[in-house]
Amino acid sequence: MKNKRSRYERCAMEEESDDDSSEKENFIKTYKDTIYFRGKIKEPQATEFCIEIRKMAEKQFDTSQGVITLMLSSDGGDVFAGLRMYEAMKRCKVPITVICEGCVASAATLVMLGASQRYMYDTTVILVHSLKSWMAGYAKPKEIKEELQNSETLTDICTDVYKKHCKITKSALNKMYDTDLYMRADQCLRLGFVQGVL
C-alpha cells in the first residue's frame, strides 16, 4: 500500500539525518587481527562488516593459531542486519572473540552471540528487549495482522538465538523483552551472555 513502510528494529526509532553526521557515528576500523565496530547495526555497515570478517579469515585460514577479535560497542539497530552479522561470525572458519565495550544492546546482542568466545568489561552493560515494528500511512486490518505475525516470527527467531547461546529460559526472555533494563557483568555472566569479565 502507498505510504506504508515497515521496518524492524530492536532499539528506539530515531529520525535519520539528511547530512552525513550520522554516518560519522558509525564506523568499522581494522587493526591487525582486530575489528572495531561502533554505532548502529544497519546497512551498508553490516555488509562491510561481513566482508571484513571474510577477508581476515582468508588471511588466517592457513594458520592453526588464527583468531579474530571484535571490539563491539553498539546500541542496536536493524534486526535483519544483526542476524546477517551473527551468521557471518558463526560460520567463520576462524574463531572469533568478541569484547563488549560500553554498551551492547538490542540487535547488537545478536551480533555478539555469533562469536566463539564472548567477554565484557566490568563497566560494560548489555540490554535485551523486544523488537519494534513501525508502520506509516493507512493500513487494512489484514496488513496490521500480518505485521503482528511477522513481528512474532522475528521474536521467535531472536528467542531461538538467545536460548542457543545463553543459559536462559523462554519465560525469562519474555520478561526481559518487556523491559529496557541494562544488565551488568555479573548477571550477564550468570545468564551465559558472556563467558568472562575482563
XYZ file of N, CA, C and O in Angstrom:
792
model
N 0.834 -1.183 0.000
C 0.000 0.000 0.000
C 0.876 1.244 0.000
O 1.900 1.294 0.643
N 0.453 2.257 -0.719
C 1.210 3.500 -0.789
C 1.331 4.127 0.593
O 0.386 4.111 1.370
N 2.466 4.701 0.858
C 2.753 5.345 2.141
C 2.922 4.378 3.295
O 3.072 4.795 4.423
N 2.854 3.080 3.006
C 3.089 2.129 4.083
C 4.540 1.695 4.052
O 5.060 1.352 3.015
N 5.187 1.740 5.191
C 6.572 1.287 5.286
C 6.709 0.485 6.551
O 6.182 0.855 7.586
N 7.391 -0.646 6.463
C 7.590 -1.490 7.638
C 9.075 -1.634 7.883
O 9.844 -1.893 6.973
N 9.482 -1.483 9.125
C 10.895 -1.594 9.460
C 11.022 -2.197 10.845
O 10.362 -1.761 11.770
N 11.874 -3.218 10.965
C 12.066 -3.854 12.255
C 13.353 -3.368 12.881
O 14.405 -3.402 12.267
N 13.235 -2.932 14.129
C 14.423 -2.530 14.851
C 14.311 -3.018 16.279
O 13.229 -3.133 16.816
N 15.454 -3.307 16.867
C 15.488 -3.713 18.262
C 16.055 -2.567 19.098
O 16.843 -2.750 19.983
N 15.676 -1.391 18.755
C 16.089 -0.233 19.530
C 15.073 0.867 19.284
O 14.208 0.742 18.442
N 15.161 1.950 20.010
C 14.232 3.056 19.818
C 14.401 3.648 18.427
O 15.513 3.771 17.919
N 13.289 3.992 17.796
C 13.349 4.594 16.470
C 13.918 6.002 16.595
O 13.585 6.750 17.505
N 14.781 6.337 15.651
C 15.345 7.676 15.629
C 15.216 8.226 14.227
O 15.273 7.486 13.252
N 15.035 9.526 14.104
C 14.980 10.137 12.793
C 16.367 10.129 12.183
O 17.358 10.419 12.827
N 16.410 9.811 10.877
C 17.685 9.785 10.181
C 17.974 11.170 9.630
O 17.147 11.787 8.980
N 19.170 11.641 9.887
C 19.559 12.967 9.449
C 19.858 12.970 7.961
O 20.315 11.981 7.394
N 19.595 14.118 7.310
C 19.885 14.243 5.885
C 21.367 14.443 5.624
O 21.851 14.184 4.528
N 22.088 14.943 6.619
C 23.515 15.127 6.419
C 24.258 13.844 6.752
O 23.669 12.839 7.076
N 25.584 13.890 6.659
C 26.372 12.672 6.865
C 26.867 12.545 8.294
O 27.724 11.723 8.578
N 26.324 13.348 9.229
C 26.799 13.285 10.612
C 26.500 11.939 11.238
O 27.279 11.423 12.031
N 25.337 11.329 10.883
C 25.000 10.019 11.439
C 25.945 8.942 10.922
O 26.227 7.968 11.617
N 26.425 9.115 9.684
C 27.357 8.147 9.126
C 28.692 8.191 9.859
O 29.372 7.184 9.990
N 29.071 9.376 10.350
C 30.341 9.517 11.058
C 30.303 8.801 12.401
O 31.328 8.462 12.959
N 29.091 8.615 12.939
C 28.946 7.924 14.209
C 29.102 6.416 14.046
O 29.286 5.708 15.011
N 28.976 5.935 12.824
C 29.119 4.511 12.522
C 30.440 4.291 11.812
O 30.708 4.939 10.804
N 31.247 3.403 12.337
C 32.449 3.076 11.590
C 32.946 1.686 11.929
O 32.663 1.138 12.991
N 33.668 1.129 10.981
C 34.341 -0.145 11.153
C 35.809 0.098 10.837
O 36.152 0.532 9.739
N 36.654 -0.147 11.807
C 38.095 0.010 11.621
C 38.773 -1.316 11.932
O 38.345 -2.047 12.831
N 39.819 -1.614 11.208
C 40.581 -2.835 11.472
C 42.015 -2.472 11.837
O 42.593 -1.528 11.309
N 42.542 -3.232 12.777
C 43.946 -3.095 13.171
C 44.487 -4.491 13.421
O 44.041 -5.189 14.333
N 45.410 -4.909 12.565
C 45.948 -6.262 12.608
C 44.788 -7.273 12.534
O 44.098 -7.320 11.536
N 44.582 -8.051 13.594
C 43.524 -9.064 13.576
C 42.306 -8.655 14.400
O 41.535 -9.492 14.856
N 42.136 -7.352 14.576
C 41.039 -6.838 15.389
C 40.142 -5.926 14.557
O 40.632 -5.094 13.792
N 38.833 -6.104 14.720
C 37.839 -5.231 14.089
C 37.176 -4.401 15.184
O 36.736 -4.946 16.199
N 37.113 -3.106 14.968
C 36.414 -2.207 15.881
C 35.103 -1.787 15.219
O 35.114 -1.174 14.151
N 33.989 -2.156 15.836
C 32.681 -1.763 15.312
C 32.022 -0.823 16.303
O 31.839 -1.153 17.465
N 31.633 0.365 15.814
C 30.984 1.365 16.641
C 29.725 1.862 15.930
O 29.739 2.112 14.734
N 28.646 2.025 16.669
C 27.458 2.647 16.107
C 26.324 1.684 15.829
O 26.275 0.570 16.350
N 25.400 2.129 14.983
C 24.182 1.386 14.696
C 24.455 0.124 13.880
O 25.353 0.080 13.051
N 23.636 -0.877 14.136
C 23.637 -2.093 13.313
C 22.696 -1.822 12.150
O 21.466 -1.788 12.317
N 23.248 -1.578 10.983
C 22.433 -1.234 9.820
C 23.267 -1.439 8.553
O 24.457 -1.749 8.620
N 22.607 -1.271 7.432
C 23.316 -1.296 6.165
C 23.756 0.121 5.797
O 23.099 1.088 6.171
N 24.880 0.288 5.096
C 25.711 -0.757 4.494
C 26.791 -1.309 5.422
O 27.589 -2.148 5.027
N 26.815 -0.843 6.678
C 27.876 -1.269 7.594
C 27.843 -2.767 7.866
O 28.892 -3.389 8.050
N 26.648 -3.370 7.896
C 26.556 -4.809 8.161
C 27.259 -5.612 7.070
O 27.998 -6.558 7.350
N 27.041 -5.229 5.818
C 27.701 -5.920 4.706
C 29.209 -5.672 4.732
O 30.003 -6.594 4.510
N 29.608 -4.440 5.036
C 31.034 -4.128 5.145
C 31.692 -4.983 6.229
O 32.795 -5.506 6.049
N 30.989 -5.146 7.344
C 31.492 -5.970 8.439
C 31.673 -7.423 7.994
O 32.702 -8.044 8.263
N 30.681 -7.973 7.309
C 30.760 -9.360 6.839
C 31.930 -9.557 5.883
O 32.608 -10.589 5.918
N 32.179 -8.566 5.045
C 33.309 -8.640 4.105
C 34.633 -8.601 4.861
O 35.568 -9.363 4.555
N 34.738 -7.736 5.876
C 35.972 -7.644 6.669
C 36.243 -8.956 7.404
O 37.398 -9.414 7.471
N 35.205 -9.569 7.935
C 35.358 -10.864 8.610
C 35.906 -11.897 7.635
O 36.826 -12.662 7.952
N 35.343 -11.926 6.454
C 35.779 -12.912 5.454
C 37.218 -12.668 5.009
O 38.002 -13.608 4.862
N 37.581 -11.404 4.811
C 38.953 -11.082 4.396
C 39.958 -11.492 5.462
O 41.008 -12.073 5.161
N 39.635 -11.201 6.726
C 40.536 -11.590 7.824
C 40.645 -13.107 7.925
O 41.729 -13.642 8.173
N 39.529 -13.791 7.765
C 39.532 -15.251 7.866
C 40.374 -15.880 6.763
O 41.094 -16.851 6.997
N 40.310 -15.339 5.575
C 41.099 -15.871 4.464
C 42.593 -15.701 4.715
O 43.395 -16.558 4.358
N 42.973 -14.601 5.360
C 44.390 -14.368 5.669
C 44.899 -15.350 6.718
O 46.062 -15.731 6.706
N 44.027 -15.750 7.636
C 44.455 -16.564 8.770
C 44.141 -18.049 8.616
O 44.530 -18.850 9.467
N 43.449 -18.413 7.570
C 42.942 -19.777 7.474
C 44.047 -20.827 7.439
O 43.864 -21.954 7.874
N 45.206 -20.463 6.925
C 46.314 -21.419 6.826
C 47.069 -21.587 8.144
O 47.948 -22.432 8.242
N 46.747 -20.790 9.134
C 47.447 -20.890 10.412
C 46.523 -21.495 11.462
O 45.353 -21.151 11.554
N 47.065 -22.387 12.263
C 46.254 -23.050 13.293
C 45.987 -22.136 14.475
O 45.121 -22.412 15.289
N 46.754 -21.053 14.594
C 46.614 -20.138 15.727
C 45.766 -18.913 15.393
O 45.701 -17.969 16.163
N 45.109 -18.927 14.241
C 44.341 -17.771 13.809
C 43.176 -17.458 14.733
O 42.500 -18.357 15.222
N 42.969 -16.184 14.983
C 41.815 -15.736 15.761
C 41.498 -14.299 15.354
O 42.389 -13.514 15.043
N 40.225 -13.979 15.314
C 39.766 -12.627 15.012
C 39.126 -12.069 16.274
O 38.356 -12.749 16.945
N 39.454 -10.825 16.601
C 38.856 -10.170 17.757
C 37.939 -9.052 17.284
O 38.319 -8.241 16.433
N 36.738 -9.024 17.838
C 35.788 -7.955 17.549
C 35.596 -7.116 18.802
O 35.181 -7.639 19.843
N 35.905 -5.841 18.719
C 35.634 -4.892 19.792
C 34.302 -4.233 19.446
O 34.208 -3.464 18.479
N 33.263 -4.539 20.209
C 31.903 -4.165 19.841
C 31.295 -3.169 20.817
O 31.294 -3.397 22.032
N 30.755 -2.079 20.282
C 30.011 -1.100 21.064
C 28.879 -0.580 20.192
O 29.120 0.075 19.177
N 27.644 -0.905 20.565
C 26.504 -0.529 19.720
C 25.222 -0.576 20.535
O 25.019 -1.485 21.339
N 24.335 0.407 20.284
C 23.041 0.378 20.962
C 21.972 -0.287 20.105
O 20.784 -0.171 20.380
N 22.391 -1.009 19.070
C 21.453 -1.818 18.297
C 21.116 -1.214 16.956
O 21.830 -0.374 16.426
N 20.006 -1.678 16.402
C 19.592 -1.213 15.083
C 18.654 -2.201 14.413
O 17.741 -2.721 15.053
N 18.921 -2.490 13.169
C 18.042 -3.331 12.357
C 18.270 -4.814 12.653
O 19.395 -5.310 12.602
N 17.189 -5.533 12.935
C 17.313 -6.939 13.327
C 17.819 -7.805 12.182
O 18.579 -8.742 12.392
N 17.415 -7.501 10.940
C 17.885 -8.297 9.809
C 19.386 -8.127 9.596
O 20.106 -9.089 9.327
N 19.872 -6.895 9.720
C 21.316 -6.645 9.616
C 22.056 -7.364 10.731
O 23.119 -7.956 10.516
N 21.483 -7.337 11.945
C 22.109 -8.028 13.069
C 22.198 -9.524 12.859
O 23.214 -10.149 13.171
N 21.146 -10.109 12.309
C 21.158 -11.556 12.055
C 22.150 -11.922 10.954
O 22.779 -12.975 11.009
N 22.308 -11.056 9.953
C 23.313 -11.319 8.911
C 24.717 -11.313 9.511
O 25.552 -12.165 9.187
N 24.988 -10.359 10.378
C 26.304 -10.283 11.013
C 26.525 -11.484 11.934
O 27.623 -12.042 11.998
N 25.479 -11.874 12.645
C 25.539 -13.058 13.520
C 25.910 -14.304 12.723
O 26.802 -15.071 13.106
N 25.243 -14.512 11.596
C 25.515 -15.697 10.774
C 26.922 -15.673 10.192
O 27.588 -16.709 10.115
N 27.385 -14.493 9.782
C 28.744 -14.380 9.230
C 29.783 -14.764 10.268
O 30.769 -15.451 9.961
N 29.570 -14.357 11.510
C 30.507 -14.687 12.578
C 30.431 -16.165 12.941
O 31.447 -16.826 13.111
N 29.215 -16.658 13.048
C 29.018 -18.050 13.459
C 29.620 -19.020 12.449
O 30.138 -20.077 12.815
N 29.551 -18.671 11.173
C 30.023 -19.558 10.110
C 31.477 -19.313 9.701
O 31.993 -19.966 8.804
N 32.121 -18.351 10.349
C 33.517 -18.049 10.030
C 34.413 -19.236 10.383
O 34.252 -19.858 11.438
N 35.362 -19.571 9.513
C 36.242 -20.722 9.723
C 37.330 -20.436 10.753
O 37.984 -21.359 11.235
N 37.519 -19.163 11.064
C 38.488 -18.764 12.086
C 37.716 -18.337 13.333
O 36.741 -17.594 13.225
N 38.103 -18.817 14.519
C 37.382 -18.438 15.737
C 37.358 -16.919 15.943
O 38.344 -16.235 15.693
N 36.215 -16.429 16.383
C 36.062 -15.000 16.644
C 35.791 -14.794 18.130
O 34.933 -15.445 18.719
N 36.561 -13.888 18.728
C 36.349 -13.486 20.116
C 35.786 -12.077 20.117
O 36.330 -11.189 19.458
N 34.692 -11.871 20.843
C 34.116 -10.531 20.942
C 34.388 -9.974 22.336
O 34.306 -10.696 23.329
N 34.752 -8.711 22.384
C 34.899 -7.994 23.647
C 33.910 -6.842 23.611
O 33.995 -5.952 22.751
N 32.938 -6.881 24.513
C 31.889 -5.869 24.562
C 32.383 -4.660 25.352
O 32.896 -4.803 26.456
N 32.217 -3.497 24.758
C 32.672 -2.256 25.375
C 31.497 -1.300 25.548
O 30.618 -1.231 24.692
N 31.484 -0.566 26.630
C 30.473 0.459 26.819
C 29.075 -0.130 26.939
O 28.674 -0.596 28.000
N 28.356 -0.132 25.831
C 27.005 -0.672 25.797
C 26.835 -1.550 24.565
O 27.213 -1.152 23.463
N 26.317 -2.736 24.768
C 25.938 -3.622 23.663
C 24.465 -3.937 23.870
O 24.102 -4.595 24.845
N 23.625 -3.435 22.990
C 22.185 -3.519 23.221
C 21.450 -3.956 21.965
O 21.961 -3.851 20.851
N 20.245 -4.489 22.198
C 19.304 -4.694 21.130
C 19.880 -5.624 20.047
O 20.348 -6.711 20.353
N 19.842 -5.222 18.785
C 20.331 -6.074 17.696
C 21.811 -6.406 17.842
O 22.281 -7.422 17.340
N 22.562 -5.554 18.545
C 23.991 -5.817 18.756
C 24.215 -7.052 19.611
O 25.262 -7.699 19.507
N 23.246 -7.402 20.463
C 23.393 -8.615 21.267
C 23.339 -9.860 20.396
O 23.964 -10.870 20.711
N 22.602 -9.799 19.298
C 22.578 -10.921 18.356
C 23.938 -11.076 17.697
O 24.446 -12.189 17.541
N 24.531 -9.950 17.298
C 25.872 -9.967 16.696
C 26.861 -10.601 17.664
O 27.642 -11.491 17.301
N 26.827 -10.157 18.914
C 27.726 -10.653 19.959
C 27.671 -12.169 20.076
O 28.692 -12.834 20.239
N 26.461 -12.732 19.972
C 26.288 -14.170 20.187
C 26.835 -15.020 19.041
O 26.943 -16.229 19.173
N 27.212 -14.397 17.938
C 27.828 -15.142 16.842
C 29.278 -15.508 17.101
O 29.860 -16.322 16.383
N 29.891 -14.930 18.134
C 31.305 -15.162 18.426
C 31.525 -16.488 19.137
O 30.656 -16.973 19.865
N 32.707 -17.061 18.953
C 33.076 -18.307 19.643
C 33.280 -18.068 21.130
O 32.923 -18.899 21.960
N 33.887 -16.927 21.462
C 34.137 -16.547 22.851
C 33.627 -15.119 23.049
O 33.830 -14.255 22.195
N 32.984 -14.888 24.202
C 32.375 -13.583 24.453
C 32.836 -13.060 25.818
O 32.726 -13.754 26.835
N 33.326 -11.819 25.815
C 33.795 -11.185 27.042
C 33.252 -9.764 27.126
O 32.859 -9.170 26.122
N 33.237 -9.235 28.331
C 32.849 -7.850 28.534
C 33.672 -7.268 29.666
O 34.226 -8.000 30.490
N 33.763 -5.952 29.688
C 34.418 -5.280 30.810
C 33.432 -5.166 31.972
O 32.210 -5.244 31.774
N 33.960 -4.956 33.146
C 33.113 -4.794 34.323
C 32.247 -3.537 34.221
O 31.197 -3.433 34.850
N 32.692 -2.594 33.400
C 31.958 -1.337 33.225
C 30.976 -1.380 32.049
O 30.276 -0.407 31.790
N 30.935 -2.489 31.342
C 30.045 -2.631 30.187
C 28.647 -3.032 30.638
O 28.491 -3.720 31.649
N 27.645 -2.615 29.871
C 26.273 -3.062 30.115
C 25.717 -3.690 28.839
O 26.114 -3.334 27.724
N 24.816 -4.656 29.021
C 24.149 -5.328 27.909
C 22.644 -5.197 28.111
O 22.146 -5.313 29.235
N 21.932 -4.954 27.015
C 20.489 -4.781 27.091
C 19.786 -5.615 26.025
O 20.134 -5.558 24.851
N 18.813 -6.400 26.475
C 17.965 -7.184 25.572
C 16.540 -6.693 25.756
O 16.060 -6.569 26.884
N 15.875 -6.387 24.647
C 14.471 -6.002 24.734
C 13.725 -6.449 23.479
O 14.318 -6.986 22.555
N 12.436 -6.225 23.477
C 11.604 -6.664 22.369
C 11.875 -5.843 21.116
O 12.198 -4.658 21.196
N 11.713 -6.479 19.950
C 11.844 -5.719 18.713
C 10.663 -4.764 18.573
O 9.621 -4.936 19.205
N 10.853 -3.748 17.745
C 9.795 -2.792 17.489
C 9.513 -2.754 15.995
O 10.426 -2.769 15.184
N 8.247 -2.704 15.668
C 7.828 -2.613 14.277
C 7.181 -1.256 14.059
O 6.514 -0.729 14.954
N 7.370 -0.713 12.883
C 6.868 0.618 12.596
C 6.078 0.594 11.302
O 6.543 0.086 10.291
N 4.864 1.120 11.336
C 4.043 1.236 10.141
C 3.620 2.689 9.989
O 3.251 3.338 10.962
N 3.629 3.183 8.745
C 3.209 4.555 8.496
C 2.147 4.560 7.404
O 2.148 3.710 6.514
N 1.249 5.495 7.474
C 0.204 5.587 6.459
C -0.998 4.731 6.806
O -1.109 4.176 7.890
N -1.905 4.613 5.852
C -3.110 3.830 6.059
C -2.799 2.345 5.892
O -1.971 1.966 5.070
N -3.476 1.524 6.657
C -3.275 0.074 6.566
C -4.594 -0.635 6.817
O -5.377 -0.226 7.684
N -4.848 -1.696 6.056
C -6.036 -2.520 6.260
C -5.823 -3.402 7.489
O -4.685 -3.703 7.845
N -6.915 -3.847 8.126
C -6.772 -4.756 9.274
C -5.918 -5.977 8.952
O -5.122 -6.415 9.786
N -6.066 -6.506 7.735
C -5.274 -7.670 7.327
C -3.778 -7.354 7.359
O -2.968 -8.162 7.801
N -3.410 -6.158 6.909
C -1.996 -5.771 6.897
C -1.454 -5.596 8.323
O -0.301 -5.940 8.594
N -2.304 -5.062 9.198
C -1.887 -4.906 10.591
C -1.672 -6.268 11.242
O -0.701 -6.490 11.973
N -2.580 -7.205 10.958
C -2.442 -8.568 11.494
C -1.182 -9.231 10.967
O -0.472 -9.927 11.698
N -0.902 -9.029 9.683
C 0.311 -9.614 9.103
C 1.562 -9.015 9.723
O 2.558 -9.709 9.957
N 1.514 -7.709 9.996
C 2.658 -7.052 10.647
C 2.907 -7.652 12.027
O 4.048 -7.900 12.418
N 1.826 -7.886 12.771
C 1.936 -8.502 14.084
C 2.508 -9.912 13.970
O 3.409 -10.294 14.732
N 2.023 -10.682 13.002
C 2.518 -12.050 12.826
C 3.991 -12.052 12.444
O 4.769 -12.873 12.942
N 4.387 -11.130 11.579
C 5.799 -11.031 11.200
C 6.669 -10.654 12.396
O 7.777 -11.169 12.564
N 6.158 -9.756 13.233
C 6.903 -9.367 14.439
C 7.072 -10.555 15.376
O 8.139 -10.758 15.964
N 6.021 -11.357 15.508
C 6.087 -12.540 16.365
C 7.061 -13.575 15.807
O 7.787 -14.227 16.563
N 7.087 -13.718 14.482
C 8.035 -14.642 13.852
C 9.473 -14.218 14.128
O 10.327 -15.037 14.492
N 9.757 -12.925 13.967
C 11.113 -12.430 14.230
C 11.486 -12.554 15.701
O 12.633 -12.865 16.033
N 10.511 -12.343 16.573
C 10.769 -12.519 18.011
C 11.132 -13.968 18.309
O 12.045 -14.239 19.103
N 10.441 -14.905 17.673
C 10.753 -16.328 17.864
C 12.166 -16.656 17.387
O 12.890 -17.429 18.034
N 12.568 -16.071 16.258
C 13.923 -16.305 15.741
C 14.960 -15.776 16.729
O 15.940 -16.459 17.051
N 14.740 -14.562 17.237
C 15.671 -13.982 18.210
C 15.716 -14.821 19.482
O 16.794 -15.063 20.035
N 14.555 -15.289 19.927
C 14.498 -16.137 21.120
C 15.308 -17.408 20.932
O 16.033 -17.844 21.832
N 15.207 -18.016 19.758
C 15.980 -19.226 19.461
C 17.482 -18.962 19.551
O 18.238 -19.791 20.066
N 17.910 -17.807 19.051
C 19.336 -17.450 19.102
C 19.788 -17.281 20.549
O 20.819 -17.824 20.964
N 19.003 -16.559 21.341
C 19.364 -16.352 22.750
C 19.422 -17.680 23.509
O 20.355 -17.935 24.275
N 18.429 -18.521 23.303
C 18.386 -19.803 24.019
C 19.526 -20.722 23.601
O 20.046 -21.491 24.415
N 19.940 -20.636 22.341
C 21.015 -21.496 21.842
C 22.355 -21.162 22.496
O 23.165 -22.049 22.761
N 22.585 -19.894 22.776
C 23.904 -19.468 23.245
C 23.964 -19.085 24.722
O 25.053 -18.935 25.269
N 22.807 -18.899 25.348
C 22.780 -18.431 26.736
C 22.091 -19.444 27.645
O 21.454 -20.381 27.178
N 22.224 -19.226 28.930
C 21.567 -20.078 29.926
C 20.301 -19.360 30.395
O 20.219 -18.884 31.524
N 19.327 -19.307 29.528
C 18.133 -18.521 29.830
C 16.904 -19.226 29.274
O 16.952 -19.825 28.190
N 15.825 -19.177 30.020
C 14.582 -19.821 29.593
C 13.757 -18.849 28.748
O 13.979 -17.627 28.767
N 12.785 -19.396 28.042
C 11.920 -18.565 27.215
C 11.105 -17.611 28.078
O 10.900 -16.445 27.709
N 10.645 -18.086 29.232
C 9.854 -17.225 30.113
C 10.693 -16.069 30.656
O 10.217 -14.937 30.763
N 11.961 -16.350 30.978
C 12.853 -15.289 31.450
C 13.122 -14.268 30.341
O 13.197 -13.063 30.587
N 13.254 -14.769 29.116
C 13.453 -13.876 27.977
C 12.234 -12.993 27.756
O 12.366 -11.798 27.479
N 11.047 -13.580 27.874
C 9.823 -12.800 27.680
C 9.728 -11.653 28.684
O 9.282 -10.556 28.347
N 10.168 -11.892 29.919
C 10.201 -10.831 30.918
C 11.207 -9.748 30.517
O 10.978 -8.552 30.700
N 12.341 -10.199 29.966
C 13.364 -9.271 29.517
C 12.853 -8.406 28.371
O 13.153 -7.208 28.277
N 12.078 -9.038 27.476
C 11.531 -8.310 26.330
C 10.613 -7.173 26.763
O 10.445 -6.197 26.032
N 10.002 -7.309 27.907
C 9.038 -6.304 28.370
C 9.683 -5.117 29.062
O 8.984 -4.209 29.515
N 11.004 -5.125 29.183
C 11.700 -4.037 29.882
C 12.794 -3.448 28.996
O 13.102 -3.969 27.925
N 13.356 -2.366 29.455
C 14.534 -1.761 28.824
C 15.565 -1.516 29.910
O 15.949 -0.381 30.191
N 16.036 -2.599 30.528
C 16.949 -2.504 31.657
C 18.327 -3.051 31.299
O 18.448 -4.117 30.690
N 19.354 -2.316 31.697
C 20.722 -2.771 31.479
C 21.052 -3.938 32.404
O 20.620 -3.975 33.549
N 21.852 -4.864 31.895
C 22.407 -5.945 32.726
C 23.885 -5.671 32.932
O 24.603 -5.393 31.968
N 24.334 -5.792 34.170
C 25.757 -5.637 34.459
C 26.469 -6.971 34.301
O 25.855 -8.012 34.050
N 27.774 -6.936 34.450
C 28.620 -8.080 34.120
C 28.262 -9.343 34.896
O 28.243 -10.435 34.317
N 27.962 -9.215 36.186
C 27.680 -10.418 36.977
C 26.430 -11.138 36.479
O 26.403 -12.373 36.388
N 25.396 -10.389 36.112
C 24.176 -11.001 35.589
C 24.407 -11.612 34.210
O 23.927 -12.708 33.917
N 25.158 -10.903 33.372
C 25.460 -11.419 32.023
C 26.260 -12.709 32.097
O 26.038 -13.636 31.313
N 27.180 -12.765 33.039
C 27.985 -13.974 33.230
C 27.117 -15.128 33.719
O 27.215 -16.253 33.223
N 26.238 -14.856 34.654
C 25.362 -15.890 35.206
C 24.401 -16.430 34.151
O 24.117 -17.637 34.110
N 23.912 -15.572 33.273
C 22.952 -15.991 32.245
C 23.621 -16.497 30.971
O 22.931 -16.904 30.039
N 24.940 -16.460 30.938
C 25.668 -17.005 29.791
C 25.779 -16.109 28.585
O 26.162 -16.569 27.508
N 25.466 -14.829 28.737
C 25.650 -13.924 27.605
C 27.134 -13.764 27.305
O 27.519 -13.559 26.160
N 27.948 -13.828 28.341
C 29.403 -13.807 28.163
C 30.029 -14.942 28.950
O 29.406 -15.483 29.870
N 31.255 -15.299 28.560
C 31.971 -16.372 29.276
C 32.979 -15.840 30.266
O 33.538 -16.585 31.064
N 33.211 -14.527 30.203
C 34.181 -13.970 31.131
C 34.071 -12.456 31.213
O 33.530 -11.805 30.335
N 34.590 -11.919 32.344
C 34.600 -10.475 32.575
C 36.049 -10.028 32.672
O 36.847 -10.621 33.426
N 36.401 -9.018 31.915
C 37.786 -8.556 31.869
C 38.010 -7.405 32.856
O 37.104 -6.659 33.168
